[in-house]
């Protein structure tokens, strides 16, 4: 394989700001909506709120840390699969 | 620009999708055996499915000038029933020498159960015995991290299967380094909600200098996009990628991995 050629620098803020802004407002509105409905005690909402605290860290590995925060931390196989799907957040 | 779709479940897609993919530059599609959106009642259902992906889909693809390849296994979602799984594994040898069959896949884990792990290892034994390439599915969402670690551990029990002949698919930011640092190939899946967006895929490709990585749409029976690969190639252009580097990811890399099977010719 030939060597890695890095991409030509482009303005990533121009490319991504509006999309990120829109997603952030959608997230804010989601948290408002579930709170008003009294559903913010759901473990999935708590997992989201927990993940939000990871966004203000300085290291550029926020996506990885958010994914880790949603992950099952255990290491042993479970006895039996009782469902086929996944929920999106680990419930201890 | 031409590209390879290294992971698509075309049995769930329309003929129109083949046409759209051909128009977008797709030259080859590789179809791992997987869940079909429902549990099959018996091994007979898999026999017909294997005929479909090894005989019928290549003909449907050929009408649009696309080459179609396939992989064989019982997927982890249906592997909790080990008796059924053994019956399906017993069907593999009669299909393994078909012209478009590239190897064993997509095997792996779904809920990280003991039975899934046992059947995963049974498939690895078949791959080792028949000297086949291996394509591995990692679990979704909260189960992915644990499943990826269990998969990498299990592979250590099969030293004759060389890491460069194994691709571990559906990696994300929290699993890609673990996979690549062990010498395996990694697949990035461009799929709404549960997997990866074009921009995140490009971030990971830049982080790992696009080495030993392919990207795929994994288009299937769910809400998914058979054009996710060419759309990501477009996003790469916006992000300043050279045509040569885009080609590396969309063409050279999948060709290098699957070209380890002599049946993969373009
Ligand atoms: Zn798949």
mmCIF file of C-alpha atoms and ligand atoms in Angstrom:
data_model
loop_
_atom_site.group_PDB
_atom_site.id
_atom_site.type_symbol
_atom_site.label_atom_id
_atom_site.label_comp_id
_atom_site.label_asym_id
_atom_site.label_seq_id
_atom_site.Cartn_x
_atom_site.Cartn_y
_atom_site.Cartn_z
ATOM 1 C CA UNK A 1 0.000 0.000 0.000
ATOM 2 C CA UNK A 2 1.256 3.516 -0.791
ATOM 3 C CA UNK A 3 1.804 6.024 1.990
ATOM 4 C CA UNK A 4 -1.010 7.940 3.592
ATOM 5 C CA UNK A 5 -1.715 11.293 1.942
ATOM 6 C CA UNK A 6 -3.442 13.583 4.425
ATOM 7 C CA UNK A 7 -6.466 15.488 3.099
ATOM 8 C CA UNK A 8 -6.047 19.087 1.983
ATOM 9 C CA UNK A 9 -7.037 21.274 4.972
ATOM 10 C CA UNK A 10 -10.616 22.544 4.667
ATOM 11 C CA UNK A 11 -12.791 24.639 6.959
ATOM 12 C CA UNK A 12 -14.407 21.894 9.033
ATOM 13 C CA UNK A 13 -16.471 24.435 10.969
ATOM 14 C CA UNK A 14 -18.049 25.648 7.734
ATOM 15 C CA UNK A 15 -18.778 22.038 6.865
ATOM 16 C CA UNK A 16 -20.181 20.871 10.175
ATOM 17 C CA UNK A 17 -21.416 23.733 12.354
ATOM 18 C CA UNK A 18 -25.034 24.003 11.175
ATOM 19 C CA UNK A 19 -25.539 20.251 11.327
ATOM 20 C CA UNK A 20 -24.093 20.055 14.851
ATOM 21 C CA UNK A 21 -26.107 23.070 15.990
ATOM 22 C CA UNK A 22 -29.284 21.460 14.726
ATOM 23 C CA UNK A 23 -28.518 18.134 16.442
ATOM 24 C CA UNK A 24 -27.720 19.882 19.726
ATOM 25 C CA UNK A 25 -31.020 21.815 19.725
ATOM 26 C CA UNK A 26 -32.853 18.584 18.913
ATOM 27 C CA UNK A 27 -31.192 16.949 21.913
ATOM 28 C CA UNK A 28 -32.094 19.911 24.156
ATOM 29 C CA UNK A 29 -35.704 19.734 22.998
ATOM 30 C CA UNK A 30 -35.765 15.978 23.625
ATOM 31 C CA UNK A 31 -34.609 16.477 27.221
ATOM 32 C CA UNK A 32 -37.255 19.201 27.712
ATOM 33 C CA UNK A 33 -39.947 16.959 26.226
ATOM 34 C CA UNK A 34 -39.241 13.913 28.383
ATOM 35 C CA UNK A 35 -38.892 16.076 31.504
ATOM 36 C CA UNK A 36 -42.262 17.779 30.939
ATOM 37 C CA UNK A 37 -43.801 14.333 30.457
ATOM 38 C CA UNK A 38 -42.245 13.092 33.690
ATOM 39 C CA UNK A 39 -40.166 10.486 31.819
ATOM 40 C CA UNK A 40 -36.706 11.810 32.610
ATOM 41 C CA UNK A 41 -36.162 9.102 35.244
ATOM 42 C CA UNK A 42 -35.763 6.497 32.486
ATOM 43 C CA UNK A 43 -32.265 4.975 32.629
ATOM 44 C CA UNK A 44 -31.736 5.842 28.969
ATOM 45 C CA UNK A 45 -32.325 9.548 29.652
ATOM 46 C CA UNK A 46 -29.953 9.341 32.600
ATOM 47 C CA UNK A 47 -27.387 7.675 30.335
ATOM 48 C CA UNK A 48 -27.722 10.556 27.875
ATOM 49 C CA UNK A 49 -27.277 13.134 30.630
ATOM 50 C CA UNK A 50 -24.254 11.272 31.934
ATOM 51 C CA UNK A 51 -22.760 11.216 28.435
ATOM 52 C CA UNK A 52 -23.345 14.964 28.048
ATOM 53 C CA UNK A 53 -20.858 15.683 30.835
ATOM 54 C CA UNK A 54 -18.173 14.031 28.674
ATOM 55 C CA UNK A 55 -18.513 16.660 25.954
ATOM 56 C CA UNK A 56 -16.808 19.363 28.000
ATOM 57 C CA UNK A 57 -13.541 17.457 28.369
ATOM 58 C CA UNK A 58 -10.444 18.719 26.565
ATOM 59 C CA UNK A 59 -9.156 15.540 24.918
ATOM 60 C CA UNK A 60 -10.366 15.012 21.330
ATOM 61 C CA UNK A 61 -11.877 11.598 22.084
ATOM 62 C CA UNK A 62 -15.397 12.625 23.042
ATOM 63 C CA UNK A 63 -17.117 10.262 20.600
ATOM 64 C CA UNK A 64 -15.143 7.304 21.951
ATOM 65 C CA UNK A 65 -15.853 8.248 25.575
ATOM 66 C CA UNK A 66 -19.573 8.741 24.914
ATOM 67 C CA UNK A 67 -19.715 5.290 23.289
ATOM 68 C CA UNK A 68 -17.837 3.785 26.230
ATOM 69 C CA UNK A 69 -20.287 5.400 28.670
ATOM 70 C CA UNK A 70 -23.199 3.597 26.969
ATOM 71 C CA UNK A 71 -21.371 0.217 26.894
ATOM 72 C CA UNK A 72 -21.784 -2.939 28.941
ATOM 73 C CA UNK A 73 -18.532 -2.980 30.984
ATOM 74 C CA UNK A 74 -18.725 -6.690 31.894
ATOM 75 C CA UNK A 75 -16.367 -9.232 30.372
ATOM 76 C CA UNK A 76 -17.991 -12.678 30.800
ATOM 77 C CA UNK A 77 -20.519 -14.121 28.298
ATOM 78 C CA UNK A 78 -24.109 -14.109 29.564
ATOM 79 C CA UNK A 79 -25.815 -17.454 30.269
ATOM 80 C CA UNK A 80 -28.446 -17.121 27.543
ATOM 81 C CA UNK A 81 -29.648 -14.580 24.983
ATOM 82 C CA UNK A 82 -33.234 -13.757 25.979
ATOM 83 C CA UNK A 83 -33.751 -11.010 23.390
ATOM 84 C CA UNK A 84 -32.285 -10.291 19.961
ATOM 85 C CA UNK A 85 -32.078 -6.488 19.918
ATOM 86 C CA UNK A 86 -30.089 -3.893 21.844
ATOM 87 C CA UNK A 87 -31.370 -0.842 23.730
ATOM 88 C CA UNK A 88 -28.573 1.702 23.255
ATOM 89 C CA UNK A 89 -27.571 2.155 26.881
ATOM 90 C CA UNK A 90 -26.358 -0.393 29.387
ATOM 91 C CA UNK A 91 -28.684 -1.058 32.325
ATOM 92 C CA UNK A 92 -26.700 -2.237 35.348
ATOM 93 C CA UNK B 1 -15.541 6.767 -9.390
ATOM 94 C CA UNK B 2 -15.897 2.998 -9.203
ATOM 95 C CA UNK B 3 -16.358 1.360 -5.836
ATOM 96 C CA UNK B 4 -16.939 -2.005 -4.157
ATOM 97 C CA UNK B 5 -19.818 -2.561 -1.721
ATOM 98 C CA UNK B 6 -18.175 -5.132 0.550
ATOM 99 C CA UNK B 7 -21.210 -5.779 2.756
ATOM 100 C CA UNK B 8 -24.785 -5.666 1.478
ATOM 101 C CA UNK B 9 -27.784 -7.930 2.120
ATOM 102 C CA UNK B 10 -29.230 -7.801 -1.349
ATOM 103 C CA UNK B 11 -31.832 -10.508 -0.700
ATOM 104 C CA UNK B 12 -33.682 -7.733 1.159
ATOM 105 C CA UNK B 13 -33.250 -5.097 -1.561
ATOM 106 C CA UNK B 14 -35.104 -4.422 -4.772
ATOM 107 C CA UNK B 15 -33.794 -4.774 -8.296
ATOM 108 C CA UNK B 16 -34.071 -0.959 -8.498
ATOM 109 C CA UNK B 17 -31.383 -0.807 -5.805
ATOM 110 C CA UNK B 18 -29.026 -2.826 -8.007
ATOM 111 C CA UNK B 19 -29.662 -0.345 -10.794
ATOM 112 C CA UNK B 20 -29.041 2.694 -8.586
ATOM 113 C CA UNK B 21 -25.845 1.156 -7.216
ATOM 114 C CA UNK B 22 -24.608 0.399 -10.732
ATOM 115 C CA UNK B 23 -25.310 3.992 -11.781
ATOM 116 C CA UNK B 24 -23.317 5.211 -8.759
ATOM 117 C CA UNK B 25 -20.254 3.207 -9.872
ATOM 118 C CA UNK B 26 -20.647 -0.034 -7.939
ATOM 119 C CA UNK B 27 -18.684 -2.847 -9.613
ATOM 120 C CA UNK B 28 -19.019 -5.586 -6.996
ATOM 121 C CA UNK B 29 -21.260 -6.438 -4.053
ATOM 122 C CA UNK B 30 -20.379 -8.925 -1.345
ATOM 123 C CA UNK B 31 -23.216 -10.504 0.585
ATOM 124 C CA UNK B 32 -22.534 -12.069 3.979
ATOM 125 C CA UNK B 33 -25.076 -14.591 5.229
ATOM 126 C CA UNK B 34 -27.106 -13.019 7.993
ATOM 127 C CA UNK B 35 -30.466 -12.752 9.694
ATOM 128 C CA UNK B 36 -33.223 -12.105 7.178
ATOM 129 C CA UNK B 37 -35.394 -9.996 9.515
ATOM 130 C CA UNK B 38 -37.075 -13.093 10.966
ATOM 131 C CA UNK B 39 -36.045 -16.419 12.502
ATOM 132 C CA UNK B 40 -36.026 -19.306 10.042
ATOM 133 C CA UNK B 41 -37.952 -22.374 11.172
ATOM 134 C CA UNK B 42 -35.403 -25.003 10.172
ATOM 135 C CA UNK B 43 -32.118 -25.701 8.404
ATOM 136 C CA UNK B 44 -34.120 -26.088 5.190
ATOM 137 C CA UNK B 45 -34.732 -22.335 5.290
ATOM 138 C CA UNK B 46 -30.974 -21.801 5.325
ATOM 139 C CA UNK B 47 -30.437 -24.266 2.499
ATOM 140 C CA UNK B 48 -32.725 -22.171 0.312
ATOM 141 C CA UNK B 49 -31.091 -18.963 1.573
ATOM 142 C CA UNK B 50 -27.625 -20.280 0.650
ATOM 143 C CA UNK B 51 -28.947 -21.145 -2.823
ATOM 144 C CA UNK B 52 -30.393 -17.652 -3.087
ATOM 145 C CA UNK B 53 -27.135 -15.845 -2.223
ATOM 146 C CA UNK B 54 -24.849 -18.179 -4.190
ATOM 147 C CA UNK B 55 -26.980 -18.784 -7.315
ATOM 148 C CA UNK B 56 -29.807 -16.288 -7.709
ATOM 149 C CA UNK B 57 -28.349 -12.980 -6.478
ATOM 150 C CA UNK B 58 -25.248 -13.224 -8.747
ATOM 151 C CA UNK B 59 -27.602 -13.457 -11.735
ATOM 152 C CA UNK B 60 -29.692 -10.493 -10.561
ATOM 153 C CA UNK B 61 -26.515 -8.416 -10.054
ATOM 154 C CA UNK B 62 -25.055 -9.435 -13.422
ATOM 155 C CA UNK B 63 -27.973 -7.803 -15.238
ATOM 156 C CA UNK B 64 -26.492 -4.475 -14.108
ATOM 157 C CA UNK B 65 -22.870 -5.367 -14.729
ATOM 158 C CA UNK B 66 -22.226 -5.911 -11.013
ATOM 159 C CA UNK B 67 -20.272 -8.903 -9.716
ATOM 160 C CA UNK B 68 -21.854 -10.576 -6.704
ATOM 161 C CA UNK B 69 -19.946 -12.560 -4.050
ATOM 162 C CA UNK B 70 -21.155 -14.218 -0.856
ATOM 163 C CA UNK B 71 -20.164 -15.557 2.569
ATOM 164 C CA UNK B 72 -21.704 -18.512 4.424
ATOM 165 C CA UNK B 73 -22.713 -19.180 8.043
ATOM 166 C CA UNK B 74 -25.558 -19.101 10.518
ATOM 167 C CA UNK B 75 -25.608 -15.600 11.979
ATOM 168 C CA UNK B 76 -25.323 -15.012 15.745
ATOM 169 C CA UNK B 77 -28.935 -13.820 16.061
ATOM 170 C CA UNK B 78 -30.129 -17.316 15.236
ATOM 171 C CA UNK B 79 -27.249 -19.149 16.917
ATOM 172 C CA UNK B 80 -28.749 -19.343 20.405
ATOM 173 C CA UNK B 81 -30.418 -22.568 19.212
ATOM 174 C CA UNK B 82 -27.254 -24.664 18.966
ATOM 175 C CA UNK B 83 -28.991 -27.692 17.443
ATOM 176 C CA UNK B 84 -30.258 -25.585 14.538
ATOM 177 C CA UNK B 85 -26.842 -23.934 14.285
ATOM 178 C CA UNK B 86 -25.070 -27.294 13.967
ATOM 179 C CA UNK B 87 -27.479 -28.371 11.229
ATOM 180 C CA UNK B 88 -26.795 -25.173 9.295
ATOM 181 C CA UNK B 89 -23.022 -25.453 9.755
ATOM 182 C CA UNK B 90 -23.279 -28.973 8.307
ATOM 183 C CA UNK B 91 -24.691 -27.445 5.091
ATOM 184 C CA UNK B 92 -21.682 -25.174 4.537
ATOM 185 C CA UNK B 93 -19.278 -27.706 2.906
ATOM 186 C CA UNK B 94 -21.652 -28.386 -0.019
ATOM 187 C CA UNK B 95 -21.709 -24.654 -0.852
ATOM 188 C CA UNK B 96 -18.148 -23.616 0.008
ATOM 189 C CA UNK B 97 -16.702 -24.356 -3.450
ATOM 190 C CA UNK B 98 -19.345 -22.370 -5.356
ATOM 191 C CA UNK B 99 -17.747 -19.777 -7.636
ATOM 192 C CA UNK B 100 -18.655 -16.602 -5.711
ATOM 193 C CA UNK B 101 -18.208 -17.830 -2.144
ATOM 194 C CA UNK B 102 -15.400 -15.919 -0.395
ATOM 195 C CA UNK B 103 -15.414 -17.412 3.093
ATOM 196 C CA UNK B 104 -17.203 -17.795 6.421
ATOM 197 C CA UNK B 105 -19.349 -14.874 7.562
ATOM 198 C CA UNK B 106 -20.818 -12.880 8.976
ATOM 199 C CA UNK B 107 -20.242 -14.840 12.142
ATOM 200 C CA UNK B 108 -19.711 -13.306 15.557
ATOM 201 C CA UNK B 109 -21.832 -12.322 18.524
ATOM 202 C CA UNK B 110 -25.148 -10.561 19.063
ATOM 203 C CA UNK B 111 -26.028 -10.603 22.796
ATOM 204 C CA UNK B 112 -22.654 -12.053 23.890
ATOM 205 C CA UNK B 113 -24.138 -15.316 25.183
ATOM 206 C CA UNK B 114 -22.331 -18.599 25.822
ATOM 207 C CA UNK B 115 -24.160 -20.377 22.988
ATOM 208 C CA UNK B 116 -23.376 -17.577 20.521
ATOM 209 C CA UNK B 117 -19.714 -17.806 21.512
ATOM 210 C CA UNK B 118 -19.681 -21.600 21.140
ATOM 211 C CA UNK B 119 -21.209 -21.386 17.648
ATOM 212 C CA UNK B 120 -18.803 -18.581 16.719
ATOM 213 C CA UNK B 121 -15.920 -20.901 17.626
ATOM 214 C CA UNK B 122 -17.489 -23.764 15.636
ATOM 215 C CA UNK B 123 -17.462 -21.501 12.579
ATOM 216 C CA UNK B 124 -13.849 -20.521 13.212
ATOM 217 C CA UNK B 125 -13.008 -24.217 13.227
ATOM 218 C CA UNK B 126 -14.699 -24.619 9.829
ATOM 219 C CA UNK B 127 -12.798 -21.580 8.508
ATOM 220 C CA UNK B 128 -9.535 -23.044 9.790
ATOM 221 C CA UNK B 129 -10.262 -26.527 8.404
ATOM 222 C CA UNK B 130 -11.219 -25.208 4.951
ATOM 223 C CA UNK B 131 -8.653 -22.357 4.965
ATOM 224 C CA UNK B 132 -11.310 -19.675 4.469
ATOM 225 C CA UNK B 133 -11.387 -15.904 4.913
ATOM 226 C CA UNK B 134 -13.486 -14.771 7.880
ATOM 227 C CA UNK B 135 -15.962 -11.882 8.115
ATOM 228 C CA UNK B 136 -17.117 -11.036 11.637
ATOM 229 C CA UNK B 137 -20.207 -9.155 12.820
ATOM 230 C CA UNK B 138 -19.835 -7.285 16.118
ATOM 231 C CA UNK B 139 -22.880 -6.698 18.346
ATOM 232 C CA UNK B 140 -24.911 -3.517 18.340
ATOM 233 C CA UNK B 141 -24.922 -0.518 20.653
ATOM 234 C CA UNK B 142 -24.239 -1.269 24.334
ATOM 235 C CA UNK B 143 -23.162 -4.834 23.498
ATOM 236 C CA UNK B 144 -20.476 -3.911 20.940
ATOM 237 C CA UNK B 145 -17.523 -3.221 23.228
ATOM 238 C CA UNK B 146 -17.856 -6.449 25.208
ATOM 239 C CA UNK B 147 -18.601 -8.484 22.083
ATOM 240 C CA UNK B 148 -15.593 -7.124 20.214
ATOM 241 C CA UNK B 149 -13.298 -8.011 23.123
ATOM 242 C CA UNK B 150 -14.753 -11.538 23.394
ATOM 243 C CA UNK B 151 -14.333 -12.023 19.634
ATOM 244 C CA UNK B 152 -10.683 -10.946 19.682
ATOM 245 C CA UNK B 153 -10.033 -13.285 22.647
ATOM 246 C CA UNK B 154 -11.730 -16.236 20.903
ATOM 247 C CA UNK B 155 -9.654 -15.698 17.750
ATOM 248 C CA UNK B 156 -6.497 -16.222 19.793
ATOM 249 C CA UNK B 157 -7.556 -19.888 20.147
ATOM 250 C CA UNK B 158 -7.228 -20.329 16.371
ATOM 251 C CA UNK B 159 -3.597 -19.481 15.643
ATOM 252 C CA UNK B 160 -3.770 -20.976 12.142
ATOM 253 C CA UNK B 161 -6.256 -18.251 11.125
ATOM 254 C CA UNK B 162 -3.985 -15.344 10.280
ATOM 255 C CA UNK B 163 -5.257 -11.925 11.476
ATOM 256 C CA UNK B 164 -4.835 -10.413 8.001
ATOM 257 C CA UNK B 165 -7.417 -12.956 6.730
ATOM 258 C CA UNK B 166 -10.055 -11.775 9.219
ATOM 259 C CA UNK B 167 -12.195 -8.638 9.023
ATOM 260 C CA UNK B 168 -14.086 -7.478 12.098
ATOM 261 C CA UNK B 169 -16.986 -5.354 10.924
ATOM 262 C CA UNK B 170 -19.169 -2.574 12.368
ATOM 263 C CA UNK B 171 -16.320 -0.994 14.358
ATOM 264 C CA UNK B 172 -16.879 2.395 15.972
ATOM 265 C CA UNK B 173 -14.629 4.862 17.781
ATOM 266 C CA UNK B 174 -14.458 2.710 20.932
ATOM 267 C CA UNK B 175 -13.548 -0.552 19.164
ATOM 268 C CA UNK B 176 -11.526 0.291 16.058
ATOM 269 C CA UNK B 177 -8.131 0.533 17.762
ATOM 270 C CA UNK B 178 -8.587 -2.782 19.587
ATOM 271 C CA UNK B 179 -9.328 -4.521 16.270
ATOM 272 C CA UNK B 180 -6.565 -2.933 14.165
ATOM 273 C CA UNK B 181 -3.924 -3.145 16.899
ATOM 274 C CA UNK B 182 -4.422 -6.929 16.940
ATOM 275 C CA UNK B 183 -3.624 -7.087 13.215
ATOM 276 C CA UNK B 184 -7.166 -7.682 11.941
ATOM 277 C CA UNK B 185 -8.937 -5.718 9.231
ATOM 278 C CA UNK B 186 -11.763 -3.431 10.343
ATOM 279 C CA UNK B 187 -15.063 -2.628 8.643
ATOM 280 C CA UNK B 188 -16.898 0.648 9.173
ATOM 281 C CA UNK B 189 -20.632 0.425 8.569
ATOM 282 C CA UNK B 190 -22.542 3.470 7.348
ATOM 283 C CA UNK B 191 -25.978 2.887 8.799
ATOM 284 C CA UNK B 192 -28.613 5.224 10.246
ATOM 285 C CA UNK B 193 -28.859 5.588 14.025
ATOM 286 C CA UNK B 194 -27.290 2.351 15.216
ATOM 287 C CA UNK B 195 -23.902 2.577 13.514
ATOM 288 C CA UNK B 196 -21.833 5.271 11.785
ATOM 289 C CA UNK B 197 -22.309 8.498 9.780
ATOM 290 C CA UNK B 198 -20.098 9.487 6.826
ATOM 291 C CA UNK B 199 -18.275 12.147 8.858
ATOM 292 C CA UNK B 200 -17.543 9.816 11.756
ATOM 293 C CA UNK B 201 -16.321 7.189 9.309
ATOM 294 C CA UNK B 202 -13.958 9.717 7.728
ATOM 295 C CA UNK B 203 -12.714 10.772 11.182
ATOM 296 C CA UNK B 204 -11.814 7.161 11.959
ATOM 297 C CA UNK B 205 -10.207 6.639 8.548
ATOM 298 C CA UNK B 206 -8.034 9.716 9.084
ATOM 299 C CA UNK B 207 -7.180 8.612 12.629
ATOM 300 C CA UNK B 208 -5.930 5.229 11.303
ATOM 301 C CA UNK B 209 -4.593 6.481 7.936
ATOM 302 C CA UNK B 210 -7.117 4.276 6.104
ATOM 303 C CA UNK B 211 -4.958 1.195 6.622
ATOM 304 C CA UNK B 212 -6.684 -2.239 6.682
ATOM 305 C CA UNK B 213 -10.152 -0.606 6.721
ATOM 306 C CA UNK B 214 -13.114 -0.913 4.389
ATOM 307 C CA UNK B 215 -16.458 0.845 4.561
ATOM 308 C CA UNK B 216 -19.850 -0.596 3.726
ATOM 309 C CA UNK B 217 -23.548 0.198 3.813
ATOM 310 C CA UNK B 218 -24.699 -3.150 5.262
ATOM 311 C CA UNK B 219 -27.957 -2.341 3.466
ATOM 312 C CA UNK B 220 -30.549 -4.899 4.510
ATOM 313 C CA UNK B 221 -34.205 -5.300 5.527
ATOM 314 C CA UNK B 222 -34.001 -2.331 7.947
ATOM 315 C CA UNK B 223 -33.955 1.401 7.236
ATOM 316 C CA UNK B 224 -30.597 1.596 5.454
ATOM 317 C CA UNK B 225 -29.014 3.169 2.391
ATOM 318 C CA UNK B 226 -27.509 1.096 -0.446
ATOM 319 C CA UNK B 227 -25.777 4.281 -1.655
ATOM 320 C CA UNK B 228 -24.092 5.040 1.675
ATOM 321 C CA UNK B 229 -20.618 4.247 0.292
ATOM 322 C CA UNK B 230 -20.714 6.637 -2.716
ATOM 323 C CA UNK B 231 -22.297 9.297 -0.480
ATOM 324 C CA UNK B 232 -19.374 8.955 1.923
ATOM 325 C CA UNK B 233 -16.943 9.170 -1.000
ATOM 326 C CA UNK B 234 -18.614 12.494 -1.827
ATOM 327 C CA UNK B 235 -18.181 13.638 1.791
ATOM 328 C CA UNK B 236 -14.477 12.698 1.543
ATOM 329 C CA UNK B 237 -14.142 15.064 -1.434
ATOM 330 C CA UNK B 238 -15.680 17.860 0.655
ATOM 331 C CA UNK B 239 -13.155 17.096 3.373
ATOM 332 C CA UNK B 240 -10.185 17.489 1.095
ATOM 333 C CA UNK B 241 -9.395 13.848 0.336
ATOM 334 C CA UNK B 242 -7.415 13.192 -2.834
ATOM 335 C CA UNK B 243 -9.000 10.924 -5.463
ATOM 336 C CA UNK B 244 -6.201 8.410 -4.824
ATOM 337 C CA UNK B 245 -7.013 8.162 -1.122
ATOM 338 C CA UNK B 246 -10.749 7.856 -1.779
ATOM 339 C CA UNK B 247 -9.977 5.048 -4.187
ATOM 340 C CA UNK B 248 -7.794 3.391 -1.563
ATOM 341 C CA UNK B 249 -10.753 3.061 0.806
ATOM 342 C CA UNK B 250 -13.547 2.415 -1.670
ATOM 343 C CA UNK B 251 -11.680 0.088 -4.029
ATOM 344 C CA UNK B 252 -8.090 -0.891 -3.194
ATOM 345 C CA UNK B 253 -8.725 -1.920 0.414
ATOM 346 C CA UNK B 254 -11.717 -4.232 -0.101
ATOM 347 C CA UNK B 255 -9.979 -5.655 -3.186
ATOM 348 C CA UNK B 256 -6.812 -6.333 -1.175
ATOM 349 C CA UNK B 257 -8.692 -8.109 1.602
ATOM 350 C CA UNK B 258 -11.064 -10.179 -0.524
ATOM 351 C CA UNK B 259 -8.399 -10.758 -3.171
ATOM 352 C CA UNK B 260 -6.797 -13.116 -0.654
ATOM 353 C CA UNK B 261 -9.475 -15.506 -1.940
ATOM 354 C CA UNK B 262 -8.569 -16.415 -5.523
ATOM 355 C CA UNK B 263 -12.278 -16.498 -6.432
ATOM 356 C CA UNK B 264 -12.520 -12.714 -5.974
ATOM 357 C CA UNK B 265 -11.867 -11.392 -9.478
ATOM 358 C CA UNK B 266 -13.139 -8.112 -10.932
HETATM 359 ZN ZN1 LIG C 1 -24.588 -7.580 7.770
#
